[in-house]
Tab-separated table of C-alpha atoms in Angstrom:
chain	number	residue	atom	x	y	z
A	129	MET	CA	-225.572	-73.739	-80.339
A	130	SER	CA	-226.584	-72.669	-83.850
A	131	MET	CA	-227.315	-69.051	-84.705
A	132	ALA	CA	-230.982	-69.936	-85.285
A	133	SER	CA	-231.210	-71.522	-81.813
A	134	GLN	CA	-229.568	-68.481	-80.251
A	135	GLN	CA	-232.036	-66.124	-81.912
A	136	GLU	CA	-234.924	-68.319	-80.769
A	137	ALA	CA	-233.627	-68.228	-77.172
A	138	ILE	CA	-233.377	-64.427	-77.335
A	139	LYS	CA	-236.959	-64.146	-78.659
A	140	GLN	CA	-238.174	-66.523	-75.958
A	141	LEU	CA	-236.572	-64.488	-73.169
A	142	ILE	CA	-237.817	-61.153	-74.547
A	143	ALA	CA	-241.321	-62.625	-74.733
A	144	LEU	CA	-241.067	-63.661	-71.092
A	145	MET	CA	-239.959	-60.146	-70.159
A	146	GLU	CA	-243.068	-58.687	-71.805
A	147	GLN	CA	-245.158	-60.559	-69.244
A	148	VAL	CA	-243.536	-59.098	-66.115
A	149	ASP	CA	-244.999	-56.351	-63.903
A	150	GLU	CA	-244.719	-52.734	-65.006
A	151	HIS	CA	-242.217	-51.787	-62.294
A	152	LEU	CA	-239.900	-54.554	-63.529
A	153	LYS	CA	-240.369	-53.384	-67.118
A	154	ALA	CA	-239.411	-49.854	-66.083
A	155	THR	CA	-236.119	-50.844	-64.484
A	156	PHE	CA	-235.401	-53.244	-67.377
A	157	LYS	CA	-235.825	-50.333	-69.799
A	158	ASN	CA	-233.429	-48.227	-67.767
A	159	MET	CA	-230.964	-51.107	-67.735
A	160	HIS	CA	-230.993	-52.023	-71.433
A	161	GLN	CA	-230.752	-48.389	-72.662
A	162	GLY	CA	-232.676	-49.158	-75.858
A	163	HIS	CA	-230.985	-52.507	-76.555
A	164	PRO	CA	-233.157	-55.265	-75.014
A	165	SER	CA	-231.925	-58.044	-77.306
A	166	GLU	CA	-228.275	-57.394	-76.478
A	167	THR	CA	-229.131	-57.291	-72.769
A	168	VAL	CA	-230.973	-60.616	-72.666
A	169	LEU	CA	-228.137	-62.062	-74.750
A	170	ARG	CA	-225.716	-61.316	-71.904
A	171	PHE	CA	-227.882	-63.172	-69.405
A	172	LEU	CA	-228.298	-66.117	-71.768
A	173	LYS	CA	-224.524	-66.380	-72.178
A	174	ALA	CA	-224.090	-66.221	-68.404
A	175	ARG	CA	-226.447	-69.197	-68.019
A	176	GLU	CA	-225.061	-71.240	-70.925
A	177	TRP	CA	-228.085	-70.458	-73.145
A	178	ASN	CA	-230.581	-71.989	-70.735
A	179	ALA	CA	-233.574	-69.668	-71.212
A	180	PRO	CA	-235.428	-70.529	-67.952
A	181	LYS	CA	-232.256	-70.070	-65.901
A	182	ALA	CA	-231.427	-66.826	-67.735
A	183	HIS	CA	-234.990	-65.620	-67.117
A	184	LYS	CA	-234.663	-66.281	-63.374
A	185	MET	CA	-231.272	-64.563	-63.294
A	186	LEU	CA	-232.685	-61.516	-65.075
A	187	LEU	CA	-235.725	-61.322	-62.778
A	188	ASP	CA	-233.465	-61.593	-59.717
A	189	CYS	CA	-231.346	-58.775	-61.139
A	190	LEU	CA	-234.373	-56.537	-61.754
A	191	ASN	CA	-235.693	-57.147	-58.243
A	192	TRP	CA	-232.237	-56.360	-56.869
A	193	ARG	CA	-232.276	-53.079	-58.772
A	194	ILE	CA	-235.702	-52.167	-57.388
A	195	ASN	CA	-234.973	-53.225	-53.811
A	196	ASN	CA	-231.746	-51.204	-53.751
A	197	ASP	CA	-233.024	-48.235	-55.804
A	198	ILE	CA	-230.263	-48.722	-58.379
A	199	ASP	CA	-232.070	-46.585	-60.962
A	200	SER	CA	-231.451	-43.581	-58.678
A	201	VAL	CA	-227.923	-44.446	-57.545
A	202	LEU	CA	-226.391	-41.838	-59.863
A	203	ALA	CA	-228.299	-39.150	-57.947
A	204	LYS	CA	-226.750	-40.139	-54.607
A	205	PRO	CA	-223.279	-38.650	-54.218
A	206	ILE	CA	-220.919	-39.864	-51.540
A	207	ILE	CA	-220.599	-36.770	-49.387
A	208	PRO	CA	-218.765	-34.824	-48.134
A	209	VAL	CA	-216.180	-34.734	-50.911
A	210	ASP	CA	-213.409	-35.586	-48.420
A	211	LEU	CA	-215.124	-38.922	-47.799
A	212	TYR	CA	-215.368	-39.561	-51.526
A	213	ARG	CA	-211.672	-38.706	-51.917
A	214	ALA	CA	-210.877	-41.187	-49.146
A	215	VAL	CA	-212.884	-43.858	-50.997
A	216	ARG	CA	-211.039	-43.106	-54.221
A	217	ASP	CA	-207.650	-43.253	-52.466
A	218	SER	CA	-208.396	-46.691	-51.002
A	219	GLN	CA	-210.505	-48.276	-53.775
A	220	LEU	CA	-208.258	-47.922	-56.804
A	221	VAL	CA	-210.220	-47.993	-60.037
A	222	GLY	CA	-210.462	-45.699	-63.034
A	223	LEU	CA	-210.996	-45.347	-66.766
A	224	SER	CA	-207.566	-45.346	-68.395
A	225	GLY	CA	-208.783	-44.995	-71.985
A	226	TYR	CA	-210.217	-46.987	-74.880
A	227	THR	CA	-209.160	-49.838	-77.140
A	228	LYS	CA	-208.517	-49.300	-80.829
A	229	GLU	CA	-212.060	-50.608	-81.409
A	230	GLY	CA	-213.537	-48.040	-79.022
A	231	LEU	CA	-214.206	-50.202	-75.947
A	232	PRO	CA	-213.553	-48.617	-72.530
A	233	VAL	CA	-210.539	-49.831	-70.564
A	234	PHE	CA	-210.889	-49.852	-66.780
A	235	ALA	CA	-207.845	-50.146	-64.543
A	236	ILE	CA	-208.119	-51.717	-61.086
A	237	GLY	CA	-205.380	-51.579	-58.457
A	238	VAL	CA	-206.113	-54.858	-56.683
A	239	GLY	CA	-202.838	-55.099	-54.799
A	240	MET	CA	-202.742	-51.526	-53.496
A	241	SER	CA	-206.440	-51.071	-52.623
A	242	THR	CA	-206.852	-51.036	-48.849
A	243	PHE	CA	-210.627	-50.529	-48.436
A	244	ASP	CA	-209.950	-49.093	-44.982
A	245	LYS	CA	-211.138	-45.472	-45.216
A	246	ALA	CA	-214.920	-45.987	-45.250
A	247	SER	CA	-217.619	-48.554	-44.530
A	248	VAL	CA	-218.353	-51.444	-46.889
A	249	ASN	CA	-221.557	-49.741	-48.037
A	250	PHE	CA	-219.692	-46.711	-49.382
A	251	TYR	CA	-217.302	-48.916	-51.363
A	252	LEU	CA	-220.256	-50.819	-52.798
A	253	GLN	CA	-222.052	-47.579	-53.614
A	254	SER	CA	-218.966	-46.275	-55.395
A	255	HIS	CA	-218.537	-49.489	-57.366
A	256	ILE	CA	-222.178	-49.595	-58.452
A	257	GLN	CA	-222.085	-45.930	-59.454
A	258	ILE	CA	-219.093	-46.606	-61.710
A	259	ASN	CA	-220.950	-49.565	-63.257
A	260	GLU	CA	-224.082	-47.503	-63.868
A	261	TYR	CA	-222.131	-44.506	-65.199
A	262	ARG	CA	-220.315	-46.869	-67.564
A	263	ASP	CA	-223.598	-48.356	-68.814
A	264	ARG	CA	-225.648	-45.149	-69.005
A	265	VAL	CA	-223.019	-42.596	-70.062
A	266	ILE	CA	-219.648	-44.054	-71.146
A	267	LEU	CA	-220.909	-46.901	-73.352
A	268	PRO	CA	-223.686	-44.892	-75.092
A	269	ALA	CA	-221.152	-42.129	-75.839
A	270	ALA	CA	-218.685	-44.681	-77.253
A	271	SER	CA	-221.480	-46.231	-79.339
A	272	LYS	CA	-222.447	-42.860	-80.765
A	273	LYS	CA	-218.829	-41.987	-81.558
A	274	HIS	CA	-218.159	-45.236	-83.423
A	275	GLY	CA	-221.593	-45.645	-85.015
A	276	ARG	CA	-222.245	-49.103	-83.573
A	277	HIS	CA	-223.516	-50.588	-80.323
A	278	ILE	CA	-220.748	-50.983	-77.738
A	279	SER	CA	-221.896	-52.784	-74.598
A	280	ASN	CA	-218.811	-54.079	-72.801
A	281	CYS	CA	-215.315	-53.192	-71.698
A	282	TYR	CA	-211.857	-54.472	-70.809
A	283	LYS	CA	-210.432	-54.597	-67.290
A	284	ILE	CA	-206.756	-54.555	-66.314
A	285	LEU	CA	-206.043	-55.804	-62.785
A	286	ASP	CA	-202.785	-54.639	-61.222
A	287	MET	CA	-201.431	-57.026	-58.566
A	288	THR	CA	-198.588	-54.729	-57.514
A	289	GLY	CA	-198.258	-54.691	-53.722
A	290	LEU	CA	-200.320	-57.844	-53.156
A	291	LYS	CA	-199.592	-58.899	-49.570
A	292	LEU	CA	-200.844	-61.281	-46.927
A	293	CYS	CA	-202.738	-58.469	-45.221
A	294	ALA	CA	-204.985	-58.354	-48.307
A	295	LEU	CA	-206.691	-61.540	-47.107
A	296	SER	CA	-208.872	-59.392	-44.858
A	297	GLN	CA	-210.023	-57.391	-47.909
A	298	LEU	CA	-211.016	-60.395	-49.990
A	299	LYS	CA	-214.508	-60.570	-48.473
A	300	LEU	CA	-215.312	-57.149	-49.931
A	301	LEU	CA	-213.745	-58.101	-53.268
A	302	THR	CA	-215.918	-61.217	-53.299
A	303	ILE	CA	-219.034	-59.120	-52.598
A	304	ILE	CA	-218.150	-56.731	-55.423
A	305	SER	CA	-217.390	-59.521	-57.891
A	306	THR	CA	-220.630	-61.327	-56.970
A	307	VAL	CA	-222.665	-58.146	-57.505
A	308	ASP	CA	-221.083	-57.894	-60.954
A	309	ASP	CA	-221.506	-61.563	-61.807
A	310	LEU	CA	-225.205	-61.624	-60.907
A	311	ASN	CA	-226.304	-58.169	-62.049
A	312	TYR	CA	-223.833	-57.026	-64.722
A	313	PRO	CA	-222.987	-60.312	-66.492
A	314	GLU	CA	-220.830	-60.437	-69.605
A	315	LYS	CA	-219.881	-56.759	-69.403
A	316	THR	CA	-216.151	-57.550	-69.479
A	317	VAL	CA	-214.538	-58.960	-72.629
A	318	THR	CA	-211.225	-59.831	-70.969
A	319	TYR	CA	-209.623	-59.508	-67.547
A	320	TYR	CA	-205.909	-58.792	-68.003
A	321	ILE	CA	-203.851	-59.502	-64.877
A	322	VAL	CA	-200.503	-57.715	-64.707
A	323	ASN	CA	-197.623	-57.353	-62.260
A	324	ALA	CA	-198.633	-60.658	-60.676
A	325	PRO	CA	-196.257	-62.293	-58.180
A	326	TYR	CA	-194.987	-65.715	-59.172
A	327	VAL	CA	-197.166	-67.489	-56.625
A	328	PHE	CA	-200.322	-66.008	-58.200
A	329	SER	CA	-199.275	-67.202	-61.647
A	330	ALA	CA	-198.601	-70.673	-60.237
A	331	CYS	CA	-202.023	-70.835	-58.557
A	332	TRP	CA	-203.707	-69.641	-61.731
A	333	LYS	CA	-202.041	-72.382	-63.781
A	334	ALA	CA	-203.433	-74.941	-61.346
A	335	VAL	CA	-206.960	-73.484	-61.416
A	336	LYS	CA	-207.198	-72.736	-65.138
A	337	PRO	CA	-207.748	-76.313	-66.423
A	338	LEU	CA	-210.738	-76.705	-64.089
A	339	LEU	CA	-212.627	-73.726	-65.485
A	340	HIS	CA	-215.221	-73.462	-68.241
A	341	GLU	CA	-213.699	-72.567	-71.601
A	342	ARG	CA	-215.617	-69.262	-71.619
A	343	THR	CA	-213.966	-68.230	-68.344
A	344	ARG	CA	-210.516	-69.435	-69.409
A	345	LYS	CA	-210.674	-67.217	-72.471
A	346	LYS	CA	-211.704	-64.202	-70.412
A	347	VAL	CA	-208.776	-64.182	-67.980
A	348	GLN	CA	-205.242	-63.590	-69.235
A	349	VAL	CA	-202.238	-63.361	-66.927
A	350	LEU	CA	-199.650	-61.249	-68.740
A	351	GLN	CA	-195.917	-61.261	-68.169
A	352	GLY	CA	-194.635	-58.338	-66.105
A	353	SER	CA	-196.557	-55.108	-66.542
A	354	GLY	CA	-198.067	-56.366	-69.802
A	355	GLY	CA	-197.486	-53.160	-71.728
A	356	ASP	CA	-196.256	-54.678	-74.985
A	357	GLU	CA	-199.129	-57.173	-75.117
A	358	LEU	CA	-201.758	-54.548	-74.298
A	359	LEU	CA	-200.447	-52.222	-77.011
A	360	LYS	CA	-201.817	-54.729	-79.538
A	361	ILE	CA	-205.372	-53.673	-78.626
A	362	MET	CA	-204.944	-50.082	-77.409
A	363	ASP	CA	-202.787	-47.020	-78.010
A	364	TYR	CA	-200.044	-45.968	-75.611
A	365	ALA	CA	-202.168	-43.120	-74.238
A	366	SER	CA	-204.756	-45.630	-72.984
A	367	LEU	CA	-202.263	-47.797	-71.102
A	368	PRO	CA	-202.744	-47.531	-67.323
A	369	HIS	CA	-199.759	-45.952	-65.579
A	370	PHE	CA	-198.811	-49.276	-63.961
A	371	CYS	CA	-198.436	-50.932	-67.387
A	372	ARG	CA	-195.871	-48.467	-68.712
A	373	ARG	CA	-192.916	-49.544	-66.585
A	374	GLU	CA	-191.295	-51.896	-69.076
A	375	ASN	CA	-192.328	-50.073	-72.222
A	376	SER	CA	-189.513	-48.408	-74.121
A	377	ARG	CA	-191.189	-45.007	-73.807
A	378	SER	CA	-192.002	-45.279	-70.101
A	379	SER	CA	-188.893	-43.487	-68.857
A	380	ARG	CA	-189.401	-40.540	-71.200
A	381	ASN	CA	-193.084	-40.071	-70.383
A	382	SER	CA	-193.300	-41.121	-66.726
A	383	SER	CA	-193.590	-37.514	-65.522
A	384	ARG	CA	-196.618	-36.989	-67.763
A	385	VAL	CA	-198.431	-40.157	-66.799
A	386	SER	CA	-201.847	-39.403	-65.296
A	387	ASP	CA	-202.924	-41.680	-62.471
A	388	CYS	CA	-206.437	-42.770	-63.492
A	389	PHE	CA	-207.162	-43.812	-59.888
A	390	SER	CA	-207.001	-40.242	-58.604
A	391	LEU	CA	-210.103	-38.186	-57.878
A	392	ASP	CA	-208.382	-35.426	-59.868
A	393	HIS	CA	-208.415	-37.570	-63.025
A	394	PRO	CA	-210.956	-36.316	-65.625
A	395	PHE	CA	-213.020	-39.529	-65.433
A	396	HIS	CA	-213.638	-39.213	-61.698
A	397	GLN	CA	-214.197	-35.466	-61.930
A	398	GLN	CA	-216.816	-35.996	-64.652
A	399	LEU	CA	-218.453	-38.856	-62.751
A	400	TYR	CA	-218.707	-36.912	-59.506
A	401	SER	CA	-220.024	-33.812	-61.286
A	402	TYR	CA	-222.606	-35.935	-63.079
A	403	VAL	CA	-223.829	-37.464	-59.811
A	404	LYS	CA	-224.089	-34.035	-58.167
A	405	GLN	CA	-226.047	-32.714	-61.158
A	406	GLN	CA	-228.407	-35.693	-61.049
A	407	GLN	CA	-228.935	-35.111	-57.321
A	408	GLN	CA	-229.812	-31.466	-57.895
A	409	SER	CA	-232.160	-32.375	-60.745
A	410	GLN	CA	-233.938	-35.037	-58.708
A	411	SER	CA	-234.227	-32.800	-55.661
A	412	TYR	CA	-235.734	-30.022	-57.792
A	413	HIS	CA	-238.134	-32.393	-59.533
A	414	TYR	CA	-239.489	-33.928	-56.331
A	415	LYS	CA	-239.072	-30.776	-54.191
A	416	ILE	CA	-237.453	-32.882	-51.435
A	417	PRO	CA	-233.839	-33.554	-50.467
A	418	THR	CA	-232.399	-36.641	-52.122
A	419	LYS	CA	-231.844	-39.371	-49.571
A	420	GLN	CA	-228.405	-40.932	-49.684
A	421	GLY	CA	-228.521	-44.661	-50.405
A	422	SER	CA	-227.158	-47.521	-48.365
A	423	TYR	CA	-226.639	-50.920	-49.867
A	424	HIS	CA	-226.932	-54.330	-48.229
A	425	PHE	CA	-226.684	-57.631	-50.072
A	426	SER	CA	-227.292	-61.267	-49.315
A	427	MET	CA	-224.305	-63.212	-50.547
A	428	PRO	CA	-225.009	-66.347	-52.593
A	429	ASN	CA	-222.149	-68.571	-53.632
A	430	ALA	CA	-220.719	-67.522	-56.973
A	431	ASP	CA	-218.312	-69.668	-58.990
A	432	SER	CA	-218.184	-67.225	-61.896
A	433	ASP	CA	-215.427	-65.117	-63.417
A	434	GLY	CA	-214.830	-62.495	-60.740
A	435	ALA	CA	-215.201	-64.850	-57.789
A	436	ILE	CA	-212.706	-67.272	-59.354
A	437	ILE	CA	-210.097	-64.516	-59.666
A	438	VAL	CA	-210.636	-63.545	-56.020
A	439	GLU	CA	-210.289	-67.171	-54.906
A	440	THR	CA	-207.031	-67.464	-56.877
A	441	ILE	CA	-205.710	-64.340	-55.131
A	442	LYS	CA	-206.654	-65.891	-51.799
A	443	SER	CA	-204.849	-69.127	-52.643
A	444	ALA	CA	-201.769	-67.205	-53.750
A	445	LEU	CA	-201.644	-65.197	-50.521
A	446	GLU	CA	-202.087	-68.292	-48.374
A	447	GLU	CA	-199.203	-69.950	-50.213
A	448	GLN	CA	-196.958	-67.072	-49.065
A	449	ARG	CA	-197.575	-67.825	-45.387
């Protein structure tokens, strides 16, 4: 599609958004954070530049945000703190640093996450809070620092410890990936998969030719822990701890490596403090206790980026039987 056609599609979708109800406009404003064109662009890319389909996807997303009170999710801490620590210990995700271009790098411990310390709703709440904190706090701060709009990130998926028992956890991973695919499209530049067992790599090679080119480019399975390859786009300090094993400096610095999954990591400390502050502010403003949210989702079929990765994991685990 030509640049002129792309700009016309963006204008068309923005014009459609100006016709929606005020409550949808309000949540759209909170979502785009002052960058409506860039936001509709993400939905257009996710629907292969089909404006009517992108419009429906965006409306579905806005209604999802309203129905689940997503605009207030950062004022709903997971309490008590021991429960939140249990979530963090069993849902391994964190901000490991930034690329050389200033994009956030999120690390995800797919193989070692057990999702067995809390209910599904708490894991979903935690995941959505990280997404919203990324979009409302992390990305605007990165944009301000670098003097340009930064709207997406990189994700590094660690397959260390991937076992057959993980099959029971794939339903939750599918829910999480579907929430992202439908409501946070095109937020990830590349998914780097590291420490993958051979069977996963074999399954991925079989699946890869069947995918859209856009998806193929997004997912890269790196050899081993991927440290040397990742150092091309980020500094050593931003490498997740699980990517430093084969790097020449890993043995010297292993004692100083900070586990970005831990609740004690600065990212999670700042996130949790922010949520508590937002809760206190909202409670003061409305003079009523803030009600803790609970999230329930209908699950449509999703053949997009995240769901494809989950299905490949499932195939790899079943091959090990």
